[in-house]
Amino acid sequence: MRKRKHKNFYALKKGGKRGIYNSYEECVRNFTPGWNKPLHKGFDTYEEAYNWLNDITPPTPPRKPEPKVIPLF
């Protein structure tokens, strides 16, 4: 049986006190009672949690141009 990787930060977007927490238990304590399906997610880094919480998408690296194919006759 494989052990699940522990996340370092948990962001709560909807259904409670919005913010970033250091543990899942702390995040759950801030859920609003009676809220159906709070929106939360675990992350490895604070930056990932912050970006998700604030709807920031990280820049994507530029794509490499595809090499031109020259047909040989």
N, CA, C and O atoms as a Tinker XYZ file with bonds, in Angstrom:
   292  protein
     1  N      0.841000   -1.171000    0.000000    73     2
     2  CA     0.000000    0.000000    0.000000    64     1     3
     3  C      0.890000    1.239000    0.000000    63     2     4     5
     4  O      1.789000    1.373000    0.831000    81     3
     5  N      0.626000    2.145000   -0.947000    73     3     6
     6  CA     1.437000    3.348000   -1.077000    64     5     7
     7  C      0.926000    4.448000   -0.158000    63     6     8     9
     8  O     -0.280000    4.664000   -0.044000    81     7
     9  N      1.839000    5.132000    0.487000    73     7    10
    10  CA     1.471000    6.207000    1.397000    64     9    11
    11  C      1.235000    7.497000    0.598000    63    10    12    13
    12  O      1.995000    7.822000   -0.315000    81    11
    13  N      0.176000    8.218000    0.956000    73    11    14
    14  CA    -0.137000    9.464000    0.270000    64    13    15
    15  C      0.846000   10.551000    0.672000    63    14    16    17
    16  O      1.275000   10.626000    1.823000    81    15
    17  N      1.197000   11.398000   -0.304000    73    15    18
    18  CA     2.121000   12.488000   -0.040000    64    17    19
    19  C      1.409000   13.586000    0.747000    63    18    20    21
    20  O      0.287000   13.968000    0.416000    81    19
    21  N      2.059000   14.083000    1.777000    73    19    22
    22  CA     1.504000   15.128000    2.628000    64    21    23
    23  C      1.648000   16.486000    1.940000    63    22    24    25
    24  O      2.734000   16.830000    1.474000    81    23
    25  N      0.574000   17.249000    1.875000    73    23    26
    26  CA     0.606000   18.600000    1.324000    64    25    27
    27  C      1.000000   19.567000    2.429000    63    26    28    29
    28  O      0.691000   19.332000    3.598000    81    27
    29  N      1.677000   20.646000    2.074000    73    27    30
    30  CA     2.161000   21.600000    3.061000    64    29    31
    31  C      1.200000   22.754000    3.305000    63    30    32    33
    32  O      1.201000   23.339000    4.387000    81    31
    33  N      0.377000   23.090000    2.309000    73    31    34
    34  CA    -0.527000   24.226000    2.416000    64    33    35
    35  C     -1.899000   23.854000    1.877000    63    34    36    37
    36  O     -2.020000   23.085000    0.924000    81    35
    37  N     -2.926000   24.410000    2.502000    73    35    38
    38  CA    -4.303000   24.147000    2.090000    64    37    39
    39  C     -5.012000   25.483000    1.917000    63    38    40    41
    40  O     -5.037000   26.307000    2.831000    81    39
    41  N     -5.589000   25.690000    0.733000    73    39    42
    42  CA    -6.295000   26.934000    0.443000    64    41    43
    43  C     -7.795000   26.675000    0.476000    63    42    44    45
    44  O     -8.278000   25.690000   -0.082000    81    43
    45  N     -8.516000   27.560000    1.129000    73    43    46
    46  CA    -9.975000   27.490000    1.209000    64    45    47
    47  C    -10.522000   28.689000    0.457000    63    46    48    49
    48  O    -10.340000   29.834000    0.872000    81    47
    49  N    -11.202000   28.414000   -0.668000    73    47    50
    50  CA   -11.686000   29.481000   -1.540000    64    49    51
    51  C    -13.128000   29.849000   -1.242000    63    50    52    53
    52  O    -13.456000   31.033000   -1.162000    81    51
    53  N    -13.995000   28.861000   -1.075000    73    51    54
    54  CA   -15.421000   29.108000   -0.825000    64    53    55
    55  C    -15.913000   28.167000    0.259000    63    54    56    57
    56  O    -15.445000   27.035000    0.382000    81    55
    57  N    -16.858000   28.649000    1.036000    73    55    58
    58  CA   -17.466000   27.798000    2.047000    64    57    59
    59  C    -16.866000   27.951000    3.422000    63    58    60    61
    60  O    -16.975000   27.052000    4.256000    81    59
    61  N    -16.238000   29.075000    3.664000    73    59    62
    62  CA   -15.647000   29.303000    4.973000    64    61    63
    63  C    -14.774000   30.536000    4.960000    63    62    64    65
    64  O    -14.881000   31.381000    4.071000    81    63
    65  N    -13.900000   30.634000    5.965000    73    63    66
    66  CA   -12.989000   31.773000    6.042000    64    65    67
    67  C    -11.894000   31.591000    5.007000    63    66    68    69
    68  O    -11.006000   30.753000    5.170000    81    67
    69  N    -11.958000   32.377000    3.945000    73    67    70
    70  CA   -11.035000   32.286000    2.822000    64    69    71
    71  C     -9.605000   32.518000    3.297000    63    70    72    73
    72  O     -9.331000   33.462000    4.039000    81    71
    73  N     -8.696000   31.646000    2.861000    73    71    74
    74  CA    -7.304000   31.821000    3.239000    64    73    75
    75  C     -6.461000   30.596000    2.957000    63    74    76    77
    76  O     -6.934000   29.615000    2.383000    81    75
    77  N     -5.203000   30.667000    3.369000    73    75    78
    78  CA    -4.251000   29.575000    3.198000    64    77    79
    79  C     -3.860000   29.088000    4.591000    63    78    80    81
    80  O     -3.513000   29.881000    5.466000    81    79
    81  N     -3.923000   27.770000    4.781000    73    79    82
    82  CA    -3.685000   27.160000    6.096000    64    81    83
    83  C     -2.527000   26.182000    6.017000    63    82    84    85
    84  O     -2.219000   25.648000    4.952000    81    83
    85  N     -1.889000   25.954000    7.158000    73    83    86
    86  CA    -0.725000   25.071000    7.219000    64    85    87
    87  C     -1.074000   23.604000    7.403000    63    86    88    89
    88  O     -0.209000   22.743000    7.238000    81    87
    89  N     -2.322000   23.298000    7.741000    73    87    90
    90  CA    -2.721000   21.901000    7.907000    64    89    91
    91  C     -4.158000   21.716000    7.433000    63    90    92    93
    92  O     -4.942000   22.664000    7.393000    81    91
    93  N     -4.480000   20.493000    7.080000    73    91    94
    94  CA    -5.839000   20.196000    6.633000    64    93    95
    95  C     -6.835000   20.407000    7.775000    63    94    96    97
    96  O     -7.940000   20.906000    7.564000    81    95
    97  N     -6.430000   20.023000    8.981000    73    95    98
    98  CA    -7.312000   20.171000   10.142000    64    97    99
    99  C     -7.655000   21.644000   10.386000    63    98   100   101
   100  O     -8.802000   21.975000   10.685000    81    99
   101  N     -6.666000   22.517000   10.260000    73    99   102
   102  CA    -6.892000   23.951000   10.431000    64   101   103
   103  C     -7.833000   24.484000    9.347000    63   102   104   105
   104  O     -8.693000   25.322000    9.617000    81   103
   105  N     -7.662000   23.997000    8.141000    73   103   106
   106  CA    -8.531000   24.398000    7.027000    64   105   107
   107  C     -9.972000   23.967000    7.295000    63   106   108   109
   108  O    -10.900000   24.753000    7.099000    81   107
   109  N    -10.164000   22.728000    7.740000    73   107   110
   110  CA   -11.496000   22.187000    8.003000    64   109   111
   111  C    -12.189000   22.955000    9.133000    63   110   112   113
   112  O    -13.402000   23.161000    9.087000    81   111
   113  N    -11.432000   23.376000   10.136000    73   111   114
   114  CA   -12.022000   24.142000   11.248000    64   113   115
   115  C    -12.637000   25.455000   10.778000    63   114   116   117
   116  O    -13.501000   26.011000   11.457000    81   115
   117  N    -12.203000   25.952000    9.627000    73   115   118
   118  CA   -12.694000   27.228000    9.120000    64   117   119
   119  C    -13.829000   27.080000    8.104000    63   118   120   121
   120  O    -14.260000   28.070000    7.514000    81   119
   121  N    -14.319000   25.847000    7.895000    73   119   122
   122  CA   -15.496000   25.651000    7.046000    64   121   123
   123  C    -16.707000   26.286000    7.720000    63   122   124   125
   124  O    -16.803000   26.299000    8.947000    81   123
   125  N    -17.623000   26.809000    6.922000    73   123   126
   126  CA   -18.879000   27.329000    7.455000    64   125   127
   127  C    -19.834000   26.156000    7.649000    63   126   128   129
   128  O    -20.076000   25.407000    6.702000    81   127
   129  N    -20.387000   25.975000    8.860000    73   127   130
   130  CA   -21.317000   24.866000    9.095000    64   129   131
   131  C    -22.519000   24.957000    8.153000    63   130   132   133
   132  O    -23.088000   26.030000    7.950000    81   131
   133  N    -22.886000   23.823000    7.591000    73   131   134
   134  CA   -24.040000   23.773000    6.700000    64   133   135
   135  C    -23.728000   24.105000    5.252000    63   134   136   137
   136  O    -24.599000   23.982000    4.391000    81   135
   137  N    -22.508000   24.522000    4.971000    73   135   138
   138  CA   -22.140000   24.844000    3.581000    64   137   139
   139  C    -21.958000   23.538000    2.826000    63   138   140   141
   140  O    -21.257000   22.631000    3.275000    81   139
   141  N    -22.602000   23.463000    1.673000    73   139   142
   142  CA   -22.537000   22.248000    0.864000    64   141   143
   143  C    -21.318000   22.301000   -0.054000    63   142   144   145
   144  O    -21.237000   23.162000   -0.930000    81   143
   145  N    -20.388000   21.400000    0.139000    73   143   146
   146  CA   -19.188000   21.249000   -0.681000    64   145   147
   147  C    -18.297000   22.488000   -0.692000    63   146   148   149
   148  O    -18.248000   23.195000   -1.699000    81   147
   149  N    -17.598000   22.765000    0.396000    73   147   150
   150  CA   -16.650000   23.886000    0.377000    64   149   151
   151  C    -15.543000   23.643000   -0.649000    63   150   152   153
   152  O    -15.149000   22.500000   -0.881000    81   151
   153  N    -15.051000   24.702000   -1.253000    73   151   154
   154  CA   -14.027000   24.597000   -2.286000    64   153   155
   155  C    -12.659000   24.801000   -1.645000    63   154   156   157
   156  O    -12.308000   25.913000   -1.250000    81   155
   157  N    -11.887000   23.717000   -1.544000    73   155   158
   158  CA   -10.555000   23.764000   -0.949000    64   157   159
   159  C     -9.641000   22.797000   -1.677000    63   158   160   161
   160  O    -10.101000   21.878000   -2.354000    81   159
   161  N     -8.327000   23.015000   -1.527000    73   159   162
   162  CA    -7.366000   22.186000   -2.241000    64   161   163
   163  C     -6.017000   22.244000   -1.527000    63   162   164   165
   164  O     -5.669000   23.267000   -0.937000    81   163
   165  N     -5.256000   21.148000   -1.580000    73   163   166
   166  CA    -3.931000   21.085000   -0.971000    64   165   167
   167  C     -2.835000   21.355000   -1.994000    63   166   168   169
   168  O     -2.965000   21.013000   -3.170000    81   167
   169  N     -1.742000   21.980000   -1.523000    73   167   170
   170  CA    -0.632000   22.345000   -2.404000    64   169   171
   171  C      0.701000   22.059000   -1.734000    63   170   172   173
   172  O      0.790000   21.994000   -0.508000    81   171
   173  N      1.733000   21.890000   -2.544000    73   171   174
   174  CA     3.081000   21.666000   -2.037000    64   173   175
   175  C      3.762000   22.970000   -1.635000    63   174   176   177
   176  O      4.572000   22.979000   -0.709000    81   175
   177  N      3.445000   24.076000   -2.321000    73   175   178
   178  CA     4.089000   25.354000   -2.014000    64   177   179
   179  C      3.047000   26.430000   -1.729000    63   178   180   181
   180  O      1.900000   26.352000   -2.170000    81   179
   181  N      3.488000   27.437000   -0.976000    73   179   182
   182  CA     2.618000   28.573000   -0.654000    64   181   183
   183  C      2.242000   29.321000   -1.935000    63   182   184   185
   184  O      1.104000   29.765000   -2.089000    81   183
   185  N      3.196000   29.457000   -2.844000    73   183   186
   186  CA     2.953000   30.184000   -4.090000    64   185   187
   187  C      1.847000   29.517000   -4.918000    63   186   188   189
   188  O      0.989000   30.205000   -5.472000    81   187
   189  N      1.863000   28.198000   -5.004000    73   187   190
   190  CA     0.809000   27.483000   -5.736000    64   189   191
   191  C     -0.553000   27.728000   -5.098000    63   190   192   193
   192  O     -1.540000   27.962000   -5.796000    81   191
   193  N     -0.602000   27.672000   -3.764000    73   191   194
   194  CA    -1.860000   27.906000   -3.054000    64   193   195
   195  C     -2.344000   29.333000   -3.274000    63   194   196   197
   196  O     -3.531000   29.554000   -3.513000    81   195
   197  N     -1.438000   30.301000   -3.195000    73   195   198
   198  CA    -1.783000   31.707000   -3.390000    64   197   199
   199  C     -2.322000   31.943000   -4.798000    63   198   200   201
   200  O     -3.335000   32.619000   -4.978000    81   199
   201  N     -1.637000   31.383000   -5.795000    73   199   202
   202  CA    -2.073000   31.552000   -7.186000    64   201   203
   203  C     -3.459000   30.959000   -7.420000    63   202   204   205
   204  O     -4.284000   31.562000   -8.107000    81   203
   205  N     -3.720000   29.782000   -6.854000    73   203   206
   206  CA    -5.033000   29.149000   -7.017000    64   205   207
   207  C     -6.115000   29.961000   -6.309000    63   206   208   209
   208  O     -7.206000   30.153000   -6.844000    81   207
   209  N     -5.810000   30.429000   -5.121000    73   207   210
   210  CA    -6.771000   31.193000   -4.340000    64   209   211
   211  C     -7.138000   32.501000   -5.035000    63   210   212   213
   212  O     -8.280000   32.953000   -4.944000    81   211
   213  N     -6.191000   33.103000   -5.720000    73   211   214
   214  CA    -6.411000   34.388000   -6.381000    64   213   215
   215  C     -6.598000   34.268000   -7.895000    63   214   216   217
   216  O     -6.535000   35.267000   -8.612000    81   215
   217  N     -6.828000   33.048000   -8.377000    73   215   218
   218  CA    -7.063000   32.786000   -9.804000    64   217   219
   219  C     -5.943000   33.320000  -10.696000    63   218   220   221
   220  O     -6.197000   33.895000  -11.754000    81   219
   221  N     -4.711000   33.124000  -10.255000    73   219   222
   222  CA    -3.554000   33.546000  -11.038000    64   221   223
   223  C     -2.987000   32.320000  -11.729000    63   222   224   225
   224  O     -2.699000   31.315000  -11.080000    81   223
   225  N     -2.827000   32.398000  -13.035000    73   223   226
   226  CA    -2.217000   31.282000  -13.758000    64   225   227
   227  C     -0.758000   31.631000  -14.020000    63   226   228   229
   228  O     -0.460000   32.725000  -14.499000    81   227
   229  N      0.146000   30.723000  -13.716000    73   227   230
   230  CA     1.560000   31.012000  -13.956000    64   229   231
   231  C      1.842000   31.110000  -15.448000    63   230   232   233
   232  O      1.186000   30.450000  -16.254000    81   231
   233  N      2.813000   31.931000  -15.813000    73   231   234
   234  CA     3.127000   32.055000  -17.239000    64   233   235
   235  C      3.648000   30.740000  -17.798000    63   234   236   237
   236  O      4.383000   30.009000  -17.134000    81   235
   237  N      3.257000   30.461000  -19.010000    73   235   238
   238  CA     3.735000   29.234000  -19.653000    64   237   239
   239  C      4.988000   29.556000  -20.456000    63   238   240   241
   240  O      5.085000   30.626000  -21.057000    81   239
   241  N      5.934000   28.646000  -20.468000    73   239   242
   242  CA     7.155000   28.903000  -21.240000    64   241   243
   243  C      6.833000   28.931000  -22.738000    63   242   244   245
   244  O      5.931000   28.228000  -23.193000    81   243
   245  N      7.561000   29.735000  -23.494000    73   243   246
   246  CA     7.291000   29.791000  -24.935000    64   245   247
   247  C      7.567000   28.445000  -25.590000    63   246   248   249
   248  O      8.476000   27.712000  -25.202000    81   247
   249  N      6.755000   28.147000  -26.595000    73   247   250
   250  CA     6.922000   26.888000  -27.312000    64   249   251
   251  C      8.069000   26.996000  -28.294000    63   250   252   253
   252  O      8.281000   28.039000  -28.911000    81   251
   253  N      8.801000   25.913000  -28.431000    73   251   254
   254  CA     9.890000   25.879000  -29.401000    64   253   255
   255  C      9.281000   25.740000  -30.791000    63   254   256   257
   256  O      8.345000   24.965000  -30.987000    81   255
   257  N      9.809000   26.488000  -31.752000    73   255   258
   258  CA     9.268000   26.328000  -33.105000    64   257   259
   259  C      9.608000   24.943000  -33.652000    63   258   260   261
   260  O     10.677000   24.390000  -33.392000    81   259
   261  N      8.676000   24.413000  -34.404000    73   259   262
   262  CA     8.903000   23.095000  -34.985000    64   261   263
   263  C      9.878000   23.215000  -36.142000    63   262   264   265
   264  O      9.814000   24.175000  -36.910000    81   263
   265  N     10.780000   22.249000  -36.276000    73   263   266
   266  CA    11.751000   22.334000  -37.378000    64   265   267
   267  C     11.047000   22.191000  -38.725000    63   266   268   269
   268  O     10.089000   21.433000  -38.877000    81   267
   269  N     11.552000   22.940000  -39.685000    73   267   270
   270  CA    10.974000   22.865000  -41.033000    64   269   271
   271  C     11.500000   21.600000  -41.717000    63   270   272   273
   272  O     12.681000   21.260000  -41.646000    81   271
   273  N     10.588000   20.943000  -42.362000    73   271   274
   274  CA    10.957000   19.715000  -43.068000    64   273   275
   275  C     11.096000   20.068000  -44.540000    63   274   276   277
   276  O     10.159000   20.571000  -45.161000    81   275
   277  N     12.250000   19.804000  -45.082000    73   275   278
   278  CA    12.510000   20.074000  -46.497000    64   277   279
   279  C     12.490000   18.742000  -47.228000    63   278   280   281
   280  O     13.331000   17.878000  -46.982000    81   279
   281  N     11.530000   18.579000  -48.123000    73   279   282
   282  CA    11.473000   17.294000  -48.845000    64   281   283
   283  C     12.663000   17.129000  -49.798000    63   282   284   285
   284  O     13.106000   18.076000  -50.449000    81   283
   285  N     13.151000   15.905000  -49.851000    73   283   286
   286  CA    14.243000   15.585000  -50.759000    64   285   287
   287  C     13.671000   14.894000  -51.992000    63   286   288   289
   288  O     12.977000   13.884000  -51.873000    81   287
   289  N     13.953000   15.422000  -53.148000    73   287   290
   290  CA    13.413000   14.836000  -54.387000    64   289   291
   291  C     14.420000   13.910000  -54.974000    63   290   292
   292  O     14.172000   13.309000  -56.019000    81   291
